[in-house]
PDB file of C-alpha atoms in Angstrom:
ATOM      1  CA  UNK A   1      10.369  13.044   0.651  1.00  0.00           C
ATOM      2  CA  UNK A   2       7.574  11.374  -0.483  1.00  0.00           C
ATOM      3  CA  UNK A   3       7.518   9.333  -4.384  1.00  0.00           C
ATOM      4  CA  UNK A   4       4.950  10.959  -6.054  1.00  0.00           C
ATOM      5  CA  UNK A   5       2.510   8.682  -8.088  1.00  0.00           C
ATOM      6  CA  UNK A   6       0.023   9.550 -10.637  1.00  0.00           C
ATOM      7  CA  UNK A   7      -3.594   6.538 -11.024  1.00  0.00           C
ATOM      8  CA  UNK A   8      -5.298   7.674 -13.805  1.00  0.00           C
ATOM      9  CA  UNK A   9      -9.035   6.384 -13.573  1.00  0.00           C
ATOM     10  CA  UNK A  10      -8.067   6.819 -10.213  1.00  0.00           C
ATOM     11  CA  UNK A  11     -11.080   7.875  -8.372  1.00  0.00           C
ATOM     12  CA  UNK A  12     -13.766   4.520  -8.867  1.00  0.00           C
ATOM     13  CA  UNK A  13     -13.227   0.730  -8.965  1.00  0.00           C
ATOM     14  CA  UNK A  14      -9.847  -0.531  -9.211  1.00  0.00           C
ATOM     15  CA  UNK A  15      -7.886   2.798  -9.594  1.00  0.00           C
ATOM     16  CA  UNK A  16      -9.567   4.216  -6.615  1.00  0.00           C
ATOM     17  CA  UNK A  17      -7.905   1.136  -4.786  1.00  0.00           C
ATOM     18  CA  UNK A  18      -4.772   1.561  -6.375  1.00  0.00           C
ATOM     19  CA  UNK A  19      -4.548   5.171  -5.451  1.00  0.00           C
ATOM     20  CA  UNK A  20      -6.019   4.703  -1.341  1.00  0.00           C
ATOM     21  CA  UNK A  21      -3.656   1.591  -1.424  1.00  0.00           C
ATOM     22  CA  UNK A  22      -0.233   3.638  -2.385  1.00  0.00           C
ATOM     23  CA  UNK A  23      -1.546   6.736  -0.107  1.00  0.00           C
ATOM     24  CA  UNK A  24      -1.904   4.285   2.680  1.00  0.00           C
ATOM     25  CA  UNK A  25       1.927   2.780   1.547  1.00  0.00           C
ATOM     26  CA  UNK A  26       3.191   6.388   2.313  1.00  0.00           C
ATOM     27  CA  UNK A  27       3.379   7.477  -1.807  1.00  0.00           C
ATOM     28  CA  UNK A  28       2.194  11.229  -2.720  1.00  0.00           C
ATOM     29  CA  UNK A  29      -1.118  10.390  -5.027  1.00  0.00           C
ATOM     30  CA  UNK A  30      -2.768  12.574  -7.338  1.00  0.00           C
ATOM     31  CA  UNK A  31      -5.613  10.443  -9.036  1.00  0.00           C
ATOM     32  CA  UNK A  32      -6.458  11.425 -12.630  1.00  0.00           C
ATOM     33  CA  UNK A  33     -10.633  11.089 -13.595  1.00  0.00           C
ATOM     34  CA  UNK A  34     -12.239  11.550 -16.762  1.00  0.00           C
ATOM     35  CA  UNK A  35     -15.791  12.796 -16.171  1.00  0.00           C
ATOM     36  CA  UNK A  36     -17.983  11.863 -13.133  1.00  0.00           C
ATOM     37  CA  UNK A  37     -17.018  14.919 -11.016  1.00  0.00           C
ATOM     38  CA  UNK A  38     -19.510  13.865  -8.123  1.00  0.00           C
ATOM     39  CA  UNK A  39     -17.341  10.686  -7.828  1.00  0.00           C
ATOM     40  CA  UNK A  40     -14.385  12.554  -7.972  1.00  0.00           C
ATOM     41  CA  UNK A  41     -15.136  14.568  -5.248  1.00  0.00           C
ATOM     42  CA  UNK A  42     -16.555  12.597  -3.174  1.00  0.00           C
ATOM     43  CA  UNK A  43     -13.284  10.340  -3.462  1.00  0.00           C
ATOM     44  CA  UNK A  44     -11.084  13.588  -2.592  1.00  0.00           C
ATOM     45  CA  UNK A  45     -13.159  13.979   0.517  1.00  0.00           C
ATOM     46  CA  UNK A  46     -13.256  10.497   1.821  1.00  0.00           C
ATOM     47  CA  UNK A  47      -9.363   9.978   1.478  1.00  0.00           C
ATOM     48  CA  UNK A  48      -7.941  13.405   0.934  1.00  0.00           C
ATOM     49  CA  UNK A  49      -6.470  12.476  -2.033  1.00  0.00           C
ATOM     50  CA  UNK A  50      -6.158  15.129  -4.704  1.00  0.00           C
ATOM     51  CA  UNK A  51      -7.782  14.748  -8.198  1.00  0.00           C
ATOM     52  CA  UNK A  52      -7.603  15.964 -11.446  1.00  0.00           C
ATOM     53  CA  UNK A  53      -9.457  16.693 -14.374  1.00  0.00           C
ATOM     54  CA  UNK A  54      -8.102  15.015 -17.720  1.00  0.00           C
ATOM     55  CA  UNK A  55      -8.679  12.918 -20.645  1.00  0.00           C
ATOM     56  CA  UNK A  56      -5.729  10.263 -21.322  1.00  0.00           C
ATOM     57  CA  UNK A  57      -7.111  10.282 -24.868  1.00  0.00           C
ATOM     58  CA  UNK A  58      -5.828  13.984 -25.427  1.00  0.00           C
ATOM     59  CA  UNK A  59      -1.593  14.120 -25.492  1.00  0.00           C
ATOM     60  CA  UNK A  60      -1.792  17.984 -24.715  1.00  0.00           C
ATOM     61  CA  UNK A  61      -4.550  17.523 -21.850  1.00  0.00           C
ATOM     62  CA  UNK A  62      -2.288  14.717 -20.347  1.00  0.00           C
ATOM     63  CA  UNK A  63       0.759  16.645 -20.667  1.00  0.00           C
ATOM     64  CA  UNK A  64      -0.793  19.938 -19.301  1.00  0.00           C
ATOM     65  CA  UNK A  65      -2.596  17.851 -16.402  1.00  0.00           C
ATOM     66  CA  UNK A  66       1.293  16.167 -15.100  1.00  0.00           C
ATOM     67  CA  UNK A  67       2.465  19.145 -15.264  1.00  0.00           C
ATOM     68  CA  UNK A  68       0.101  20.943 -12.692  1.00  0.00           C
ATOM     69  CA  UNK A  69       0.329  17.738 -11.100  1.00  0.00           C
ATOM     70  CA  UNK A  70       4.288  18.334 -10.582  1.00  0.00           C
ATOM     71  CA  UNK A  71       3.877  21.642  -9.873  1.00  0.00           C
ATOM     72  CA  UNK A  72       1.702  20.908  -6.589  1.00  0.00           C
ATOM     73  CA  UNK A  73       2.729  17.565  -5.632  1.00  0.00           C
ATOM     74  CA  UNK A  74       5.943  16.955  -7.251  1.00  0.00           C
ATOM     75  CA  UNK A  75       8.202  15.239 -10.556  1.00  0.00           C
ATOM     76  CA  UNK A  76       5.995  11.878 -10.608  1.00  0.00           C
ATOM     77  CA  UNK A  77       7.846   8.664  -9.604  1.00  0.00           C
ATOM     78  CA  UNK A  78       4.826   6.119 -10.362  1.00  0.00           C
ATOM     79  CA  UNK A  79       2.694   5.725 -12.947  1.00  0.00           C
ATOM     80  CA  UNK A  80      -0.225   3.674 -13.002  1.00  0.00           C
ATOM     81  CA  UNK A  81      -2.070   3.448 -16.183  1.00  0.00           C
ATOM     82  CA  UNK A  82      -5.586   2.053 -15.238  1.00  0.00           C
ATOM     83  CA  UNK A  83      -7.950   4.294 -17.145  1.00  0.00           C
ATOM     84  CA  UNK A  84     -10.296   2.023 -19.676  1.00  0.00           C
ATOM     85  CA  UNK A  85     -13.710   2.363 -20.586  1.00  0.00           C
ATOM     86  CA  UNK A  86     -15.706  -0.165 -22.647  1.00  0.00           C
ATOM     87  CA  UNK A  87     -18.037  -0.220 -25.753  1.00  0.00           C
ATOM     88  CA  UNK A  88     -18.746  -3.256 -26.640  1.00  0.00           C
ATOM     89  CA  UNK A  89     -20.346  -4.991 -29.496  1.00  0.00           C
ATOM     90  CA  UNK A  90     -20.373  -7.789 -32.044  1.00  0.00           C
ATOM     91  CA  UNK A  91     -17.564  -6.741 -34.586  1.00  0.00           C
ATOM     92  CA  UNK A  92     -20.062  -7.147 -37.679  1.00  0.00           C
ATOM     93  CA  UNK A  93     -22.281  -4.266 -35.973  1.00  0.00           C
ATOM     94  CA  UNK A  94     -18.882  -2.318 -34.320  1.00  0.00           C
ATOM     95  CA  UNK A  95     -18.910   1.776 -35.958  1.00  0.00           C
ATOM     96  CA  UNK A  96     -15.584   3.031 -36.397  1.00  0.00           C
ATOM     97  CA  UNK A  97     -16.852   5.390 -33.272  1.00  0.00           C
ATOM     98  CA  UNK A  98     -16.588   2.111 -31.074  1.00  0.00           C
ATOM     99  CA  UNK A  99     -13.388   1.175 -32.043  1.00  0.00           C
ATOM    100  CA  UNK A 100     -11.581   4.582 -32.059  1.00  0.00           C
ATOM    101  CA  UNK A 101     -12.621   5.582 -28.522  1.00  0.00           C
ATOM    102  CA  UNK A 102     -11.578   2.058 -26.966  1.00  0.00           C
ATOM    103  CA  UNK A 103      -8.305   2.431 -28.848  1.00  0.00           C
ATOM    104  CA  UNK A 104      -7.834   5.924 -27.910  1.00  0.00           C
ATOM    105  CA  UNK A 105      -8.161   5.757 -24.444  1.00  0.00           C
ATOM    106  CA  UNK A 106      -7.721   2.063 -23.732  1.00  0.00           C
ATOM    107  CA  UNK A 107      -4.169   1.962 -25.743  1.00  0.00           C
ATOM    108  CA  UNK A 108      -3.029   5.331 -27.191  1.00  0.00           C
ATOM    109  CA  UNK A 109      -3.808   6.777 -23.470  1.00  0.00           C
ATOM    110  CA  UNK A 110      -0.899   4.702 -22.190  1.00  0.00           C
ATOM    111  CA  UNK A 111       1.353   7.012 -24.906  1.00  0.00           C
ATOM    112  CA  UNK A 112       0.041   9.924 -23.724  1.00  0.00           C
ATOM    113  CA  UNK A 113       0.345   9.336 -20.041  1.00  0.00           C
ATOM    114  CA  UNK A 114       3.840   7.878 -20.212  1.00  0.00           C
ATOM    115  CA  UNK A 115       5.655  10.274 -23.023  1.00  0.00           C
ATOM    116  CA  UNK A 116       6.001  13.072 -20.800  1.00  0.00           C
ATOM    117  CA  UNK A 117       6.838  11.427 -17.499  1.00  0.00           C
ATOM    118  CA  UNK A 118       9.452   9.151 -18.921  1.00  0.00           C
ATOM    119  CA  UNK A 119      12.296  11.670 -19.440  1.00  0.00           C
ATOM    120  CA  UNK A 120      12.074  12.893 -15.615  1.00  0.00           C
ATOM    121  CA  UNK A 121      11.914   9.172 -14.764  1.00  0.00           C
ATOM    122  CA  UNK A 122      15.197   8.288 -17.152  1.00  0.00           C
ATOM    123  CA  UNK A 123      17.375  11.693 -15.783  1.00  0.00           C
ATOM    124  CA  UNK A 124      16.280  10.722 -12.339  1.00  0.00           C
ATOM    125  CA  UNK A 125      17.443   7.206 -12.277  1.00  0.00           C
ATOM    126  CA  UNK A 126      14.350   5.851 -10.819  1.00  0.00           C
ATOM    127  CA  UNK A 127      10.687   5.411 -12.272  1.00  0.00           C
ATOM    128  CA  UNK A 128       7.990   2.980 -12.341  1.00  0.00           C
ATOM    129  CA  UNK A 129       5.139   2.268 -14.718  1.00  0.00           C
ATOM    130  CA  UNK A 130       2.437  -0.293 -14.079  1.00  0.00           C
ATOM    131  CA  UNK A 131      -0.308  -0.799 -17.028  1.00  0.00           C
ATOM    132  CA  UNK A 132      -2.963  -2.444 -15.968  1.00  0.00           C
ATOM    133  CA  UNK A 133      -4.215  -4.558 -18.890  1.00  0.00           C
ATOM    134  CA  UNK A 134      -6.804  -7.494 -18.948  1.00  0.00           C
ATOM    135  CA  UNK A 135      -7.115 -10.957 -19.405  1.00  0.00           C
ATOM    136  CA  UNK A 136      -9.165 -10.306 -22.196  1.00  0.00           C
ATOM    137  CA  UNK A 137      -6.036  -8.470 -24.141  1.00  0.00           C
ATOM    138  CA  UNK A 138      -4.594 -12.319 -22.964  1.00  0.00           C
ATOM    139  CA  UNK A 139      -7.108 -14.532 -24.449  1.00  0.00           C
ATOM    140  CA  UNK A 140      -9.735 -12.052 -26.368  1.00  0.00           C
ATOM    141  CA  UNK A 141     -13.467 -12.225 -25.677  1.00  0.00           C
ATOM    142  CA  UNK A 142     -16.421 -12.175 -28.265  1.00  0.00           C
ATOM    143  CA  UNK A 143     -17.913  -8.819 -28.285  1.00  0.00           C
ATOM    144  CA  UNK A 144     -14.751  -7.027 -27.716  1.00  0.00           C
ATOM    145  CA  UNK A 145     -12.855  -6.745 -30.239  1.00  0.00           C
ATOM    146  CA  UNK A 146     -11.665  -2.879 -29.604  1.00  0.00           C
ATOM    147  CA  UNK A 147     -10.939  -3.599 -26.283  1.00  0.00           C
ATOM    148  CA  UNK A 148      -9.201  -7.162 -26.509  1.00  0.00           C
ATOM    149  CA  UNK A 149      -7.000  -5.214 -29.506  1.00  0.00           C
ATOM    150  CA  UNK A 150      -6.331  -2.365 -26.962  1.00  0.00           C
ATOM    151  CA  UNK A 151      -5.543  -4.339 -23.828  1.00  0.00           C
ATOM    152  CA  UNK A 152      -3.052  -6.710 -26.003  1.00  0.00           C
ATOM    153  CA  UNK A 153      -1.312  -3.459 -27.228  1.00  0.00           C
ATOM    154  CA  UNK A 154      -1.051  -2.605 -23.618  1.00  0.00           C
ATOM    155  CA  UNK A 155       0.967  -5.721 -23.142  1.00  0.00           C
ATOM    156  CA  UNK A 156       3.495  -5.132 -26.094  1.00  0.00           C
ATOM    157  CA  UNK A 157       3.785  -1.471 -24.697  1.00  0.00           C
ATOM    158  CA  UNK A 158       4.943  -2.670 -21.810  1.00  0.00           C
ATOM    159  CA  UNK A 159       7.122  -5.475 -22.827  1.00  0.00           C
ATOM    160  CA  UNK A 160       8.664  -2.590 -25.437  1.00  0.00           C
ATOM    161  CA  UNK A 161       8.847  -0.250 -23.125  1.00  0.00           C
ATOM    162  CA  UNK A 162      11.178  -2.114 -20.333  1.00  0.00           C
ATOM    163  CA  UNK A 163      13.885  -2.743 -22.826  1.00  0.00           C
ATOM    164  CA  UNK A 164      14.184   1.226 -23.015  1.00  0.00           C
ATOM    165  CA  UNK A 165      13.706   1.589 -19.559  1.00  0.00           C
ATOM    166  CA  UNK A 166      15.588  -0.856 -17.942  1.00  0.00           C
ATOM    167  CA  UNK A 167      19.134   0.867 -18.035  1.00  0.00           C
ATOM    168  CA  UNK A 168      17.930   4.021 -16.474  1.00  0.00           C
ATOM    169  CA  UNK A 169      16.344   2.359 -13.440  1.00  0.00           C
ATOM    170  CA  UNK A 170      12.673   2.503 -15.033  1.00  0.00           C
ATOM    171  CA  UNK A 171      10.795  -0.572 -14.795  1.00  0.00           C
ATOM    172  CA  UNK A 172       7.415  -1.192 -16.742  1.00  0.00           C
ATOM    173  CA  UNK A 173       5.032  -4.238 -15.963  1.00  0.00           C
ATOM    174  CA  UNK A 174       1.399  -5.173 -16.750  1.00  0.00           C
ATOM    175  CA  UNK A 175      -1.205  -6.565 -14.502  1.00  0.00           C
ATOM    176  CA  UNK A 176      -3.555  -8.490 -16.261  1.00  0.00           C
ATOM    177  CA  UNK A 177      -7.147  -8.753 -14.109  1.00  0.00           C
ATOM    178  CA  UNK A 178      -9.712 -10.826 -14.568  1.00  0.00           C
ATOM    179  CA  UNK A 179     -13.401 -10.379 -13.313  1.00  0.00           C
ATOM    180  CA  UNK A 180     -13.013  -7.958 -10.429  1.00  0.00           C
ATOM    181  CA  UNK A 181     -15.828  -7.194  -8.077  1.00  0.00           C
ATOM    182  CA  UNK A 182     -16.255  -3.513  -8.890  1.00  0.00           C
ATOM    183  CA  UNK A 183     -19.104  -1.609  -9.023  1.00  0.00           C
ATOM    184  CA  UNK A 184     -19.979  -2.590 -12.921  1.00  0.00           C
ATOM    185  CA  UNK A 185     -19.408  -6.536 -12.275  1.00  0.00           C
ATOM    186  CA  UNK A 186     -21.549  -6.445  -9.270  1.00  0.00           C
ATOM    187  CA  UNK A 187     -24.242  -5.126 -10.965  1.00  0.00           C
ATOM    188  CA  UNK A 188     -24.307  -8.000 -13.823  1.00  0.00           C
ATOM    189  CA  UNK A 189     -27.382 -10.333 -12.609  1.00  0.00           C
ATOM    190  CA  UNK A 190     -26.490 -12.881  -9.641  1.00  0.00           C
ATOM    191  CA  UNK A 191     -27.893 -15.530 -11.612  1.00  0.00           C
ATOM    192  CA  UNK A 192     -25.644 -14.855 -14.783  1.00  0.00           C
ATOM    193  CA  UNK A 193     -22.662 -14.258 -12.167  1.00  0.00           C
ATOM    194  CA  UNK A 194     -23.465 -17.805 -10.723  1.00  0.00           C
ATOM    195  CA  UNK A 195     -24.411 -19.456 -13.764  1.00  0.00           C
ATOM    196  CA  UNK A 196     -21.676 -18.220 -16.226  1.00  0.00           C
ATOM    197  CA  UNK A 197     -18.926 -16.622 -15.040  1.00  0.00           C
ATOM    198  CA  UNK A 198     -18.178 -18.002 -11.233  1.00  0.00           C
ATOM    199  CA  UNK A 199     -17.723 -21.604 -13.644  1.00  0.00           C
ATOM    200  CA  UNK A 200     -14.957 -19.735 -15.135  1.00  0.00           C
ATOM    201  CA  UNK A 201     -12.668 -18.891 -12.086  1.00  0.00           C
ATOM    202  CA  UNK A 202     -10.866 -22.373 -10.676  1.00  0.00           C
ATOM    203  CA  UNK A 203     -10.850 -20.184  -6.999  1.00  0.00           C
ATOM    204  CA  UNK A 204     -14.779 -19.627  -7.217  1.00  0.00           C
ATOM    205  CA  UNK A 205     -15.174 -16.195  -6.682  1.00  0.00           C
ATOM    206  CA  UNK A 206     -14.902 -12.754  -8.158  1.00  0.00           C
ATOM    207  CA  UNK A 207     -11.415 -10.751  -7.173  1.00  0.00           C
ATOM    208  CA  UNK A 208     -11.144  -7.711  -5.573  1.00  0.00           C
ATOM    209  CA  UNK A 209      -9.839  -4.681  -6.339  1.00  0.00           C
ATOM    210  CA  UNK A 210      -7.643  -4.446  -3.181  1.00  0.00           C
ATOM    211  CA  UNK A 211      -6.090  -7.539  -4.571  1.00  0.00           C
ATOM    212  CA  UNK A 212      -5.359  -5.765  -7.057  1.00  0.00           C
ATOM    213  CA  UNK A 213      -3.996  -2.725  -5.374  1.00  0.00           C
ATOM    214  CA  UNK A 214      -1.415  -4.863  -3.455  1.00  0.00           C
ATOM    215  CA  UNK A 215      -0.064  -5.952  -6.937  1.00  0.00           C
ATOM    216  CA  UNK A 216       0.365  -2.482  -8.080  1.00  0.00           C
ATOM    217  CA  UNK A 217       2.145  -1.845  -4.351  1.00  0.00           C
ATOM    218  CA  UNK A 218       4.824  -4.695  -4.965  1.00  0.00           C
ATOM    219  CA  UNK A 219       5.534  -3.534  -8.600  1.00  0.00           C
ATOM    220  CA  UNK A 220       5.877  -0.077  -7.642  1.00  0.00           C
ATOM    221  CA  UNK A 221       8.568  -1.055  -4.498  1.00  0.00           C
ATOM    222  CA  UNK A 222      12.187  -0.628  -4.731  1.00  0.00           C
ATOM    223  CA  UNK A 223      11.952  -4.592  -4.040  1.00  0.00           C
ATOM    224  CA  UNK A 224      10.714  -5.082  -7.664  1.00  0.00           C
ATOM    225  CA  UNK A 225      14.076  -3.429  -8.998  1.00  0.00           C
ATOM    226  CA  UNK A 226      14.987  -6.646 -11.093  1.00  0.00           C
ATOM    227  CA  UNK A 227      11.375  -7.154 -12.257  1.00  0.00           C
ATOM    228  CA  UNK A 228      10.863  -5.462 -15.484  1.00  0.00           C
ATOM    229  CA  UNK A 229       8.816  -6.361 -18.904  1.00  0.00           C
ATOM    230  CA  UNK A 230       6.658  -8.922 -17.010  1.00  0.00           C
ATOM    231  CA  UNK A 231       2.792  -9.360 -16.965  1.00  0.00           C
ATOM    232  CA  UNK A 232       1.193 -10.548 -13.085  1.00  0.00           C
ATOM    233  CA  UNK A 233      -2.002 -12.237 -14.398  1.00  0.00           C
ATOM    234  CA  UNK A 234      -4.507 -12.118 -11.529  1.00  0.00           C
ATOM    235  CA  UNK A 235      -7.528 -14.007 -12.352  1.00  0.00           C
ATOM    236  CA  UNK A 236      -7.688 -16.904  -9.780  1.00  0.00           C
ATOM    237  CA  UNK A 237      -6.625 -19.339 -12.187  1.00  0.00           C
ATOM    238  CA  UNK A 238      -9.222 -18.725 -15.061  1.00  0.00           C
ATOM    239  CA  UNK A 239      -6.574 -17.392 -17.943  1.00  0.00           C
ATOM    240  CA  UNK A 240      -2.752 -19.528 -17.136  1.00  0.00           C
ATOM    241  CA  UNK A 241       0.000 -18.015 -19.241  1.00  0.00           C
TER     242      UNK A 241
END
């Protein structure tokens, strides 16, 4: 049978990779989305991939949503925590609003994602949980304050986390990416691409989400058994840990 895993934000950008990437790997997928039901469907039709409705900033929606998830697909096996969103500003001009939503979703949705999946994962002997962080929660950037806060918290999660985990056969790791070329990076200005960000990357070029994807697949593997607490940053050389 089939390991079931859950993507959350994973119907656009890099969790819709993630999720056609573990499909095509022979997982059971069920990606999570947050509001744009055209993408959504339009996902489920392309790969045949089921989604579902939830906010990872709500415990009780998260824990209601996994459980209709393991009552049609099965007790989940994977999780990938890739839902983020962005609102970014200046921290002299940041509202409260700003930070709480970033924080909400960006760190406390990694609680409520993993809380109720980690006791199946523990009895079961077997469970994997991949965060997917950001080089800015590495380094920080200016004008993100929320999100370089929330991304770092993702990374002492994780490294928390595995020590609990370990013993039981559950494994948690972070991926840390750095400019991707999704959607929302390719639609920053080619001449601001070229001109200040391309500088950044030692390999010259944006990543791409598959690239991604294929580090979520490795993590996920019974071949990354020993691997556990650990952070793959892939940024083509612009952030080295």
């Amino acid at each position: 049978m089939a390991r079931v895993a859950i993507v959350t934000g994973g119907t656009r950008g890099i969790g819709a990779a993630i999720s056609k990437a573990l499909k095509e790997a022979g997982y059971s997928v069920a990606a999570n989305y947050a509001g744009n039901d055209e993408a959504a469907n339009k996902f489920r039709e392309e790969t045949g991939i089921p989604v579902y409705k939830w906010s990872v900033a709500d415990y009780d929606a998260c824990a209601a949503g996994i459980a209709k998830v393991e009552a049609e697909v099965g007790p989940v096996d994977i999780l990938v925590n890739n839902a983020g969103i962005t609102r970014d500003g200046m921290f002299h001009k940041m509202t409260p609003q700003q930070w709480k939503e970033v924080i909400d979703t960006n760190l406390t949705g990694l609680f409520n994602m993993t809380h109720p999946v980690f006791p199946g994962m523990r009895s079961r002997g077997f469970g994997r949980i991949v965060n997917i962080s950001s080089i800015n929660g590495q380094k920080g950037q200016m004008g993100q304050v929320n999100y370089s806060a929330a991304k770092a918290g993702d990374l002492g999660f994780t490294k928390a986390l595995a020590q609990e985990g370990a013993f039981k056969g559950v494994t948690v790791n972070a991926i840390c990416p750095g400019y991707i070329g999704t959607e929302m990076v390719r639609a920053i200005d080619p001449a601001v691409l070229e001109k200040n960000i391309l500088p950044q990357i030692p390999v010259g070029r944006l990543g791409e989400p598959e690239e991604i994807a294929r580090c979520v697949l490795f993590l996920a593997s019974d071949d990354a058994g020993f691997i556990t607490g650990s952070t793959i940053s892939a940024n083509g050389g612009q952030f080295v840990v």
